PDB file of C-alpha atoms and ligand atoms in Angstrom:
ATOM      1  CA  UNK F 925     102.419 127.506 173.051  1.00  0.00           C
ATOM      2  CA  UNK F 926     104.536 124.568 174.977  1.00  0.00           C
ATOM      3  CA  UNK F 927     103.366 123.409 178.174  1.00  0.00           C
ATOM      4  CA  UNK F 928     107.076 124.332 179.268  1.00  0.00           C
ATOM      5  CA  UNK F 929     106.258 128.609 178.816  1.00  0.00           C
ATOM      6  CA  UNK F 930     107.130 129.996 181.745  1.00  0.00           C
ATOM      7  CA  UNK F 931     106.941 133.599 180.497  1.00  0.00           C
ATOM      8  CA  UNK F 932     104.099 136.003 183.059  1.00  0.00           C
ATOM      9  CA  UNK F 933     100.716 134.640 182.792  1.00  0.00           C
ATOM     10  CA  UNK F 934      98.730 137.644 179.700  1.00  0.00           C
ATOM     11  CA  UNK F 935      95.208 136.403 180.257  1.00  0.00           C
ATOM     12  CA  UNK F 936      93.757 138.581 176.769  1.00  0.00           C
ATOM     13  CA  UNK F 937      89.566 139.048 177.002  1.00  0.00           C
ATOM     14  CA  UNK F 938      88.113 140.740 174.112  1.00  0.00           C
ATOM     15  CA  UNK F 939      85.193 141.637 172.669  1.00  0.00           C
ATOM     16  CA  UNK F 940      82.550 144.321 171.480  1.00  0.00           C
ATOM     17  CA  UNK F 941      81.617 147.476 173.631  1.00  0.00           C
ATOM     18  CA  UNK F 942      79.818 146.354 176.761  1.00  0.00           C
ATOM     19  CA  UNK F 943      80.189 143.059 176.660  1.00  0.00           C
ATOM     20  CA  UNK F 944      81.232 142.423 179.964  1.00  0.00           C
ATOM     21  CA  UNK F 945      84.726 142.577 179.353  1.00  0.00           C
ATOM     22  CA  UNK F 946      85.598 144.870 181.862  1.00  0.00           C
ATOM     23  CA  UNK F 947      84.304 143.537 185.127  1.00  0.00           C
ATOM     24  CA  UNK F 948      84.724 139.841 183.486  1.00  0.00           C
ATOM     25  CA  UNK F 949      88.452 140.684 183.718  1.00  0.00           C
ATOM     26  CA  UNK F 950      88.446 142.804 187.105  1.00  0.00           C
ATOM     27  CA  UNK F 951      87.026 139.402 188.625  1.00  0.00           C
ATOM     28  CA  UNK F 952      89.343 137.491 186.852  1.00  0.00           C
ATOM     29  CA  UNK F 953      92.567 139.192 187.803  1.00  0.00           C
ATOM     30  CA  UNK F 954      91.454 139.309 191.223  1.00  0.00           C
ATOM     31  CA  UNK F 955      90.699 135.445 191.088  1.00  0.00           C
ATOM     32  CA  UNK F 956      93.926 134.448 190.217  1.00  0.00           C
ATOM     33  CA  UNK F 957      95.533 136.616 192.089  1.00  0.00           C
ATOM     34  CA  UNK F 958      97.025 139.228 189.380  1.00  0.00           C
ATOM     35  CA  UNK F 959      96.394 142.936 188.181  1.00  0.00           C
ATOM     36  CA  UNK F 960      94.002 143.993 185.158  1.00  0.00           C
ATOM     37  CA  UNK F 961      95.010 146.531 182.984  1.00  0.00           C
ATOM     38  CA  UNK F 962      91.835 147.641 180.505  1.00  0.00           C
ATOM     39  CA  UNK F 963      93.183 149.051 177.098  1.00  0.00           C
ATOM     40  CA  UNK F 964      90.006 150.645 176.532  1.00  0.00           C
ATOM     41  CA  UNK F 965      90.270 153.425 179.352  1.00  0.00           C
ATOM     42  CA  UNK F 966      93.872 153.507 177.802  1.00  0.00           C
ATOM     43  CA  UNK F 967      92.841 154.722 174.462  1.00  0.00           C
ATOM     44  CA  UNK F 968      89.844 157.180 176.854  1.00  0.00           C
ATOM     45  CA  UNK F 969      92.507 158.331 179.261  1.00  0.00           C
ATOM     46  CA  UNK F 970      94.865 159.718 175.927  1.00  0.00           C
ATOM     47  CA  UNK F 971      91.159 160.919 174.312  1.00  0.00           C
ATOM     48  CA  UNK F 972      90.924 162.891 177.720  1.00  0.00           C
ATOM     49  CA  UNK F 973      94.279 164.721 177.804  1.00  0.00           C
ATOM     50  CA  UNK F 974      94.001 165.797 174.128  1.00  0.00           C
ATOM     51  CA  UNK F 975      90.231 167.069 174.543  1.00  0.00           C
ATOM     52  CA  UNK F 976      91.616 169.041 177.500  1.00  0.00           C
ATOM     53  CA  UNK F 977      93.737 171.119 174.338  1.00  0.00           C
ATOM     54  CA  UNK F 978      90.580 173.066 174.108  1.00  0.00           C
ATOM     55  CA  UNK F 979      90.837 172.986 170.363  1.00  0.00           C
ATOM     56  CA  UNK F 980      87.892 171.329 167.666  1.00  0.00           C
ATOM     57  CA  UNK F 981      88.560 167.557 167.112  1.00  0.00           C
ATOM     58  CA  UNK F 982      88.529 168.607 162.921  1.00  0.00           C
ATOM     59  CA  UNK F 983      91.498 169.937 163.856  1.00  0.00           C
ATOM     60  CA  UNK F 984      93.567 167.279 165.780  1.00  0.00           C
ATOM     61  CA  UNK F 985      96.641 165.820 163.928  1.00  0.00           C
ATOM     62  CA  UNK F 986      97.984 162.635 164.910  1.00  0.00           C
ATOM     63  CA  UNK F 987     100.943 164.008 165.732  1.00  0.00           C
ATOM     64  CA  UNK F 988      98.888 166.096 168.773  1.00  0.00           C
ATOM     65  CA  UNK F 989      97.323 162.802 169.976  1.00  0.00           C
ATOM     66  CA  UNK F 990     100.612 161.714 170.536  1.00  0.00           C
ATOM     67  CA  UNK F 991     101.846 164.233 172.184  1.00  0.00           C
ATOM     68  CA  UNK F 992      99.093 164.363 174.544  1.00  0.00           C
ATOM     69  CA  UNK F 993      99.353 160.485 174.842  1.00  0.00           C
ATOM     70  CA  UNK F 994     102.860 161.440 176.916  1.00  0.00           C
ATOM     71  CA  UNK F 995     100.788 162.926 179.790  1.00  0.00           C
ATOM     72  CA  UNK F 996      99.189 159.532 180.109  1.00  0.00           C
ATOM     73  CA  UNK F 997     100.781 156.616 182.464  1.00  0.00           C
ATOM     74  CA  UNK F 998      99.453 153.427 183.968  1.00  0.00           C
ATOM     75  CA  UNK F 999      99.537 153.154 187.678  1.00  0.00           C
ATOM     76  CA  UNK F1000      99.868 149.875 189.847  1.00  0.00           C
ATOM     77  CA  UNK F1001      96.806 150.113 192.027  1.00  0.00           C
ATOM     78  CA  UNK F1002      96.146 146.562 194.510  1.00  0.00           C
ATOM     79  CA  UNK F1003      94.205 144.632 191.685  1.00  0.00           C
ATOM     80  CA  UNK F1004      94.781 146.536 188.413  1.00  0.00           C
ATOM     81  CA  UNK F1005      96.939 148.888 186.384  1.00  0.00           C
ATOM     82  CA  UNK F1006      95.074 152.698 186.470  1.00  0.00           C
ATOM     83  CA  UNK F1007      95.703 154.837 183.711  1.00  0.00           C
ATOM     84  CA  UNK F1008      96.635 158.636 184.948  1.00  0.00           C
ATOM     85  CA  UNK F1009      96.906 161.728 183.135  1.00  0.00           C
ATOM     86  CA  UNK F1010      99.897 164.087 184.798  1.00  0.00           C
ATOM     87  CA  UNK F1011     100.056 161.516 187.274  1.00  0.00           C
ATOM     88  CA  UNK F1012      96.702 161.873 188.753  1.00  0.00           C
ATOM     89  CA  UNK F1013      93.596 159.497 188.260  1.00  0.00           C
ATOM     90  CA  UNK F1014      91.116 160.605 186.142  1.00  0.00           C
ATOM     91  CA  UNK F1015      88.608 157.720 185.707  1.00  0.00           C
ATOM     92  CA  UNK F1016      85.212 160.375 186.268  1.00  0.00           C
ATOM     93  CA  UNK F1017      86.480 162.850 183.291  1.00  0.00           C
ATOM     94  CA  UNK F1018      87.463 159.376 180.788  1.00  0.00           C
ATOM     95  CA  UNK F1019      83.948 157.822 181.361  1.00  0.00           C
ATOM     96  CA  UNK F1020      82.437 161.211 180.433  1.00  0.00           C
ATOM     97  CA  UNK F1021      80.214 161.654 177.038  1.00  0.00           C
ATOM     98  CA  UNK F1022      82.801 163.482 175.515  1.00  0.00           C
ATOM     99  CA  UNK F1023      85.624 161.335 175.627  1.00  0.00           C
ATOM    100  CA  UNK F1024      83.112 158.546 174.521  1.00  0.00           C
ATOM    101  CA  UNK F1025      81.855 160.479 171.636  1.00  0.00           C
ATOM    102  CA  UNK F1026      85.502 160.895 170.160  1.00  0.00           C
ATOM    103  CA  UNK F1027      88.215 157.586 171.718  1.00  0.00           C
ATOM    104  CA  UNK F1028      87.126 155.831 168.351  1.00  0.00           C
ATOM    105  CA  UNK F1029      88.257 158.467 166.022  1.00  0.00           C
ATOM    106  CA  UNK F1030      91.573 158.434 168.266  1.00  0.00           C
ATOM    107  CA  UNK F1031      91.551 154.581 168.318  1.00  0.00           C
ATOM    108  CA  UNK F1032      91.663 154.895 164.344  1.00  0.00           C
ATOM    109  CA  UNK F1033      95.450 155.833 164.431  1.00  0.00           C
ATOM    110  CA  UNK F1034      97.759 153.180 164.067  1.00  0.00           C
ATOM    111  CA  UNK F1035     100.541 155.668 165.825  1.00  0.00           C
ATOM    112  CA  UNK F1036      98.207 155.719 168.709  1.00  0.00           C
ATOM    113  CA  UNK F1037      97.638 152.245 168.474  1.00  0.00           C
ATOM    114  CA  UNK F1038     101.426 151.461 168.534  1.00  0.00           C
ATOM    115  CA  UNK F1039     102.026 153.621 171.344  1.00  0.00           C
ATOM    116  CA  UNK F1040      98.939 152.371 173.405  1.00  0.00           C
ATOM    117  CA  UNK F1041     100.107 148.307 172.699  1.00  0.00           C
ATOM    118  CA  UNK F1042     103.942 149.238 173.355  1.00  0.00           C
ATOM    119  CA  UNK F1043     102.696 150.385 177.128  1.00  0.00           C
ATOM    120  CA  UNK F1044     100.456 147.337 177.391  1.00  0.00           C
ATOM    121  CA  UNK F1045     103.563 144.960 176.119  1.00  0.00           C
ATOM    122  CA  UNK F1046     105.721 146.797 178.758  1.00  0.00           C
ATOM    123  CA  UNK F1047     103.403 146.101 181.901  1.00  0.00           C
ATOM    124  CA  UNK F1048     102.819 142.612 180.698  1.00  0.00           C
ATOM    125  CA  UNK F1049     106.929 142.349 180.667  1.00  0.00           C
ATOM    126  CA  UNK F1050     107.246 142.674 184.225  1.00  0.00           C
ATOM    127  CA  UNK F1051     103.899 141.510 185.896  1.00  0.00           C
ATOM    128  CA  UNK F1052     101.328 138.708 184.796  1.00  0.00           C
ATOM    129  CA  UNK F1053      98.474 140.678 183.880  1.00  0.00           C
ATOM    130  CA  UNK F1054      94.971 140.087 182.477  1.00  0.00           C
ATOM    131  CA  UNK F1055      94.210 142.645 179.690  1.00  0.00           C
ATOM    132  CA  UNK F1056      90.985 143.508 178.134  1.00  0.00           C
ATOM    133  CA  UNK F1057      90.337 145.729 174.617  1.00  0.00           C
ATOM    134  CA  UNK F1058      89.344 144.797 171.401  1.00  0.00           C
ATOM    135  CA  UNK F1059      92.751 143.571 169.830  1.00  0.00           C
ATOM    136  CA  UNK F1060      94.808 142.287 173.077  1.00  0.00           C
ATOM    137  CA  UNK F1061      94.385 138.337 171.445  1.00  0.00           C
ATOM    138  CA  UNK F1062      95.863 139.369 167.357  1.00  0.00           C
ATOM    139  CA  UNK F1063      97.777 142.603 168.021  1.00  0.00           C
ATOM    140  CA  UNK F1064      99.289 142.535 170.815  1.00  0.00           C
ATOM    141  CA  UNK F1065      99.520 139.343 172.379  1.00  0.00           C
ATOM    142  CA  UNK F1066      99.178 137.085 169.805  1.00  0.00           C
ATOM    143  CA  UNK F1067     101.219 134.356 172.122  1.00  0.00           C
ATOM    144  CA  UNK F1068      98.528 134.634 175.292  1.00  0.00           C
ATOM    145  CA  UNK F1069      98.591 131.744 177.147  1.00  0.00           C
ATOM    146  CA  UNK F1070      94.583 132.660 176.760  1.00  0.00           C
ATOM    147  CA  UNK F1071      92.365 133.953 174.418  1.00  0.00           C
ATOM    148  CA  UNK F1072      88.815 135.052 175.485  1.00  0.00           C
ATOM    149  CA  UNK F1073      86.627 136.210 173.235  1.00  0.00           C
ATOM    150  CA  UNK F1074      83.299 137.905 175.008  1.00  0.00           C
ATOM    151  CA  UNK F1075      80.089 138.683 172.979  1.00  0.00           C
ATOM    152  CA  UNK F1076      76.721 139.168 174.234  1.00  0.00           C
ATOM    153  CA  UNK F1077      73.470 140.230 171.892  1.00  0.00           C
ATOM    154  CA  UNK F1078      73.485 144.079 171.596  1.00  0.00           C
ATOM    155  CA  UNK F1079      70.086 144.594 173.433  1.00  0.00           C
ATOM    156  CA  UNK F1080      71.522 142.848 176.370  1.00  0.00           C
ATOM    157  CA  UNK F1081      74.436 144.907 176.189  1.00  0.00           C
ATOM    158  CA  UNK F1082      72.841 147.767 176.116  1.00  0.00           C
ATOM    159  CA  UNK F1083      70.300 146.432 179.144  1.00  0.00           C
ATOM    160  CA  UNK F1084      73.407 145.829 181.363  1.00  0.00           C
ATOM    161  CA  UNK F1085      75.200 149.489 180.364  1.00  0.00           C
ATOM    162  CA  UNK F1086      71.846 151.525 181.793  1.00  0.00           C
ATOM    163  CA  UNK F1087      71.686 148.938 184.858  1.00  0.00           C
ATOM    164  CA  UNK F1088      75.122 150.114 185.134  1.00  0.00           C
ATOM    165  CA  UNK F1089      75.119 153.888 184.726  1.00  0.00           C
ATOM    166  CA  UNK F1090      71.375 154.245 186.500  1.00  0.00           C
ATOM    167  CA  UNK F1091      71.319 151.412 189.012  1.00  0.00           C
ATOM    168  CA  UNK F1092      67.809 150.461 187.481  1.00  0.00           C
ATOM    169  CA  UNK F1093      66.912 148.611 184.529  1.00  0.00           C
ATOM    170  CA  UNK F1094      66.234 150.594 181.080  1.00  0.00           C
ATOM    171  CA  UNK F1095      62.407 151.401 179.752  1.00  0.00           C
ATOM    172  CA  UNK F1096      62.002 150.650 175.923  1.00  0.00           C
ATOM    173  CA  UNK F1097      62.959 153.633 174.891  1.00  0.00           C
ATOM    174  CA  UNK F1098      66.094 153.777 177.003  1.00  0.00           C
ATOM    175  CA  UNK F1099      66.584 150.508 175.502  1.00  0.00           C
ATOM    176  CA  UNK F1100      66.269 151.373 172.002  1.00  0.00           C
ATOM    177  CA  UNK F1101      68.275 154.721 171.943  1.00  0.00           C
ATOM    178  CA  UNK F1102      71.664 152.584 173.842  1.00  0.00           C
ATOM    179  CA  UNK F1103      70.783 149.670 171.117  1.00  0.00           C
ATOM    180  CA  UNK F1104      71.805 151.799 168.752  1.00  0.00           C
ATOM    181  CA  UNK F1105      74.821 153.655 170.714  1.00  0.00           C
ATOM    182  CA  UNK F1106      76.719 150.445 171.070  1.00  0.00           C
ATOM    183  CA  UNK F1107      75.735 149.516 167.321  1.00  0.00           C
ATOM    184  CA  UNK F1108      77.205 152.790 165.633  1.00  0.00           C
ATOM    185  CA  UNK F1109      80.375 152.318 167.978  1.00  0.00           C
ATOM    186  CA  UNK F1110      80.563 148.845 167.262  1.00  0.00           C
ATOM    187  CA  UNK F1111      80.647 149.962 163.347  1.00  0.00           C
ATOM    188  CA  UNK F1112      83.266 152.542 164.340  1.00  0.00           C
ATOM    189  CA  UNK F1113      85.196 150.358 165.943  1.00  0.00           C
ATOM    190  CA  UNK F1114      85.091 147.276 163.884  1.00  0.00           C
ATOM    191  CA  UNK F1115      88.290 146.928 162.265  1.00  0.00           C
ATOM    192  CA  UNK F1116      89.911 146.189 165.407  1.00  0.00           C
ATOM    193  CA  UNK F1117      87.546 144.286 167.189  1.00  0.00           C
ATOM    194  CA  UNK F1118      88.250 140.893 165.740  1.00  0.00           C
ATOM    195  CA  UNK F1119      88.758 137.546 167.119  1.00  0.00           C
ATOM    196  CA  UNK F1120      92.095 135.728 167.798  1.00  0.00           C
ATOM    197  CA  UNK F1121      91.599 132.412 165.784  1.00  0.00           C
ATOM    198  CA  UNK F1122      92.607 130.505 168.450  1.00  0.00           C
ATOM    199  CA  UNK F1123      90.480 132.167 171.147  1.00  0.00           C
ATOM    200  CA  UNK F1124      88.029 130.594 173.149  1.00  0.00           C
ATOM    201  CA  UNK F1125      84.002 132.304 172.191  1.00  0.00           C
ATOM    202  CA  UNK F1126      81.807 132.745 175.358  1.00  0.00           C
ATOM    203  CA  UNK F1127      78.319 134.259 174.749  1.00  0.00           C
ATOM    204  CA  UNK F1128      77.338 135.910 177.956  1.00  0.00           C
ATOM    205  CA  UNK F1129      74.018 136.892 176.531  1.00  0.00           C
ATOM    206  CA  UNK F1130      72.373 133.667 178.728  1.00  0.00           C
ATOM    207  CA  UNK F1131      74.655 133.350 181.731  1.00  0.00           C
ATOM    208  CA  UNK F1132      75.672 134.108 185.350  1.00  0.00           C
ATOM    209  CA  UNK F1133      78.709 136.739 185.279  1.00  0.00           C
ATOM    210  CA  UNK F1134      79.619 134.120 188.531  1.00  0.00           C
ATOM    211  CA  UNK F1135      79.459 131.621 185.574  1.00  0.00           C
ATOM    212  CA  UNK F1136      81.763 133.491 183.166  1.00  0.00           C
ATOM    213  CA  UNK F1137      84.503 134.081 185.377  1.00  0.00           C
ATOM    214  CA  UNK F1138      84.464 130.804 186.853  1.00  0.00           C
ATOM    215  CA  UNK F1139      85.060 129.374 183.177  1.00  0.00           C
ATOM    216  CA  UNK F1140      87.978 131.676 182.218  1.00  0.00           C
ATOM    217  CA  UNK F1141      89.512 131.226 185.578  1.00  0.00           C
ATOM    218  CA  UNK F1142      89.557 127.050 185.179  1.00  0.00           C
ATOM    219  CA  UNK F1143      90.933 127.467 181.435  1.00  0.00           C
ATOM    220  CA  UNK F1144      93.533 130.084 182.893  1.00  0.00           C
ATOM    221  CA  UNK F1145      94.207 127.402 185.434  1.00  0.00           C
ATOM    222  CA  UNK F1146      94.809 124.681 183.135  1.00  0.00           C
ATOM    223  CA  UNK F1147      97.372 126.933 181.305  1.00  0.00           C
ATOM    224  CA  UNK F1148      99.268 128.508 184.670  1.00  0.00           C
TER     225      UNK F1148
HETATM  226  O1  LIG S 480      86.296 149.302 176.178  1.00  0.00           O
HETATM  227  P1  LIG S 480      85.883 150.741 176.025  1.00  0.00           P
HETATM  228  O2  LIG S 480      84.493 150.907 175.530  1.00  0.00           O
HETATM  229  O3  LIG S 480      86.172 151.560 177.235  1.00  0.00           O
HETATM  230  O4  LIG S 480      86.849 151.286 174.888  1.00  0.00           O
HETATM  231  C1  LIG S 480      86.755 152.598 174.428  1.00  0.00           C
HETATM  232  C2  LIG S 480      87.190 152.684 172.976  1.00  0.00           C
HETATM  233  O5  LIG S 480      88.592 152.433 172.873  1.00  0.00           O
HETATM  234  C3  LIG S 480      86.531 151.704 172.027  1.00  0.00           C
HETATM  235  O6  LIG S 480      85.300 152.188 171.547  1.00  0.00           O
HETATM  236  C4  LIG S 480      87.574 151.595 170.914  1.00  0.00           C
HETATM  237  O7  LIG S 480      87.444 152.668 170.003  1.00  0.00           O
HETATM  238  C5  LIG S 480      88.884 151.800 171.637  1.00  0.00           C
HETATM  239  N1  LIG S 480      89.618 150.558 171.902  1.00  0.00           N
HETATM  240  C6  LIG S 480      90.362 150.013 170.881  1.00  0.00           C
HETATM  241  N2  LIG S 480      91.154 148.925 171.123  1.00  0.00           N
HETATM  242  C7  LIG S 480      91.205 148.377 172.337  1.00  0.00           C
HETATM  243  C8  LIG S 480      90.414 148.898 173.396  1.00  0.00           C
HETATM  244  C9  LIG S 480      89.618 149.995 173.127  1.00  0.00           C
HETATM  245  O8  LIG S 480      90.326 150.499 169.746  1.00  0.00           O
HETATM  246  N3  LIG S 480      92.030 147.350 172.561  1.00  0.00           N
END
């Protein structure tokens, strides 16, 4: 990339399920003064519209995903891009354990994929974005002017995902049963979760999230 680019600031942070990616990138965005746009509740929010088809997932084509990827748009809220479905927010019903159970068989198809990265591409046309996902660094936008890459040792992931969801930190067993929720979607997931060769590898496992963020934002900085 010259030092002459003057194409919108893409800011790409990736990494494994609940590695911090998405409130990494929500502080971010909001530090330099730019919108966030997670891929992830992308690929939940087009998971959402074709559960609500009512029909067994054995049954859904491709084809159907993308059909009921059409009900899906992103929204410009004040610091981030909000996916909608019909037009109205739906971030309760995306988070939900049914949506979770099946995005990765829907993140398996590479029409979905296509049609997911062409809306991504699209935002990042008009508005300097920072975008977080799995593939945003190789697929997408393999000319960033920044690569993150975000990883963080599973137990801690899964320590920081029940702190999350109960406000309280996990008991072993807790512990033990997300351990291994985040390792079978990490398996699930892991053609597509790979790094950018040219990204830059923060372990989060041992640090401040104050710490993180202050480190992408200087190296975001030093690329503006
Ligand atoms: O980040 P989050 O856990 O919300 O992502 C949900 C799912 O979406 C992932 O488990 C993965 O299957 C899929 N995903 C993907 N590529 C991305 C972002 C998410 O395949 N860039």
């Amino acid at each position: 990339m010259s030092s002459y680019d003057r194409s919108p600031l893409v800011v790409t942070i990736d990494g494994p399920a609940a590695s911090g990616k998405s409130s990494t990138s929500t502080l971010v965005a909001a530090r330099l003064g730019v919108r966030h746009v997670d891929s992830g509740m992308i690929y939940r929010s087009v998971t959402a519209s074709r559960l609500r088809g009512g029909d067994a997932p054995e049954l859904w084509t491709e084809q159907s995903v993308l059909e009921a990827a059409r009900a899906v748009s992103l929204s410009p809220g004040e610091t981030s891009f909000v996916p909608r479905l019909h037009g109205v927010d739906c971030e309760a019903e995306i988070r939900g354990e049914a949506v979770t159970a099946l995005v990765s068989l829907v993140a398996k198809m590479p029409h979905v994929r296509a049609w997911v990265n062409a809306l991504v591409r699209q935002t990042a046309a008009a508005h300097e974005i920072v975008v977080d996902g799995r593939d945003m660094g190789t697929a997408v936008f393999p000319d960033a002017r920044l690569k993150i890459w975000l990883v963080a040792l599973p137990a801690e992931r899964a320590r920081r995902r029940v702190l999350q969801r109960t406000g309280r930190a996990p008991n072993a067993e807790e512990l033990a049963a997300e351990t291994a929720e985040l390792e079978a979607r990490d398996l699930k997931d892991r053609e597509q979760t790979q790094p950018a060769a040219d990204a830059v590898w923060i372990d989060t496992t041992g640090i401040s999230q104050d710490e993180q963020v202050g480190r992408i934002v200087g190296l975001a900085e030093e690329r503006r």
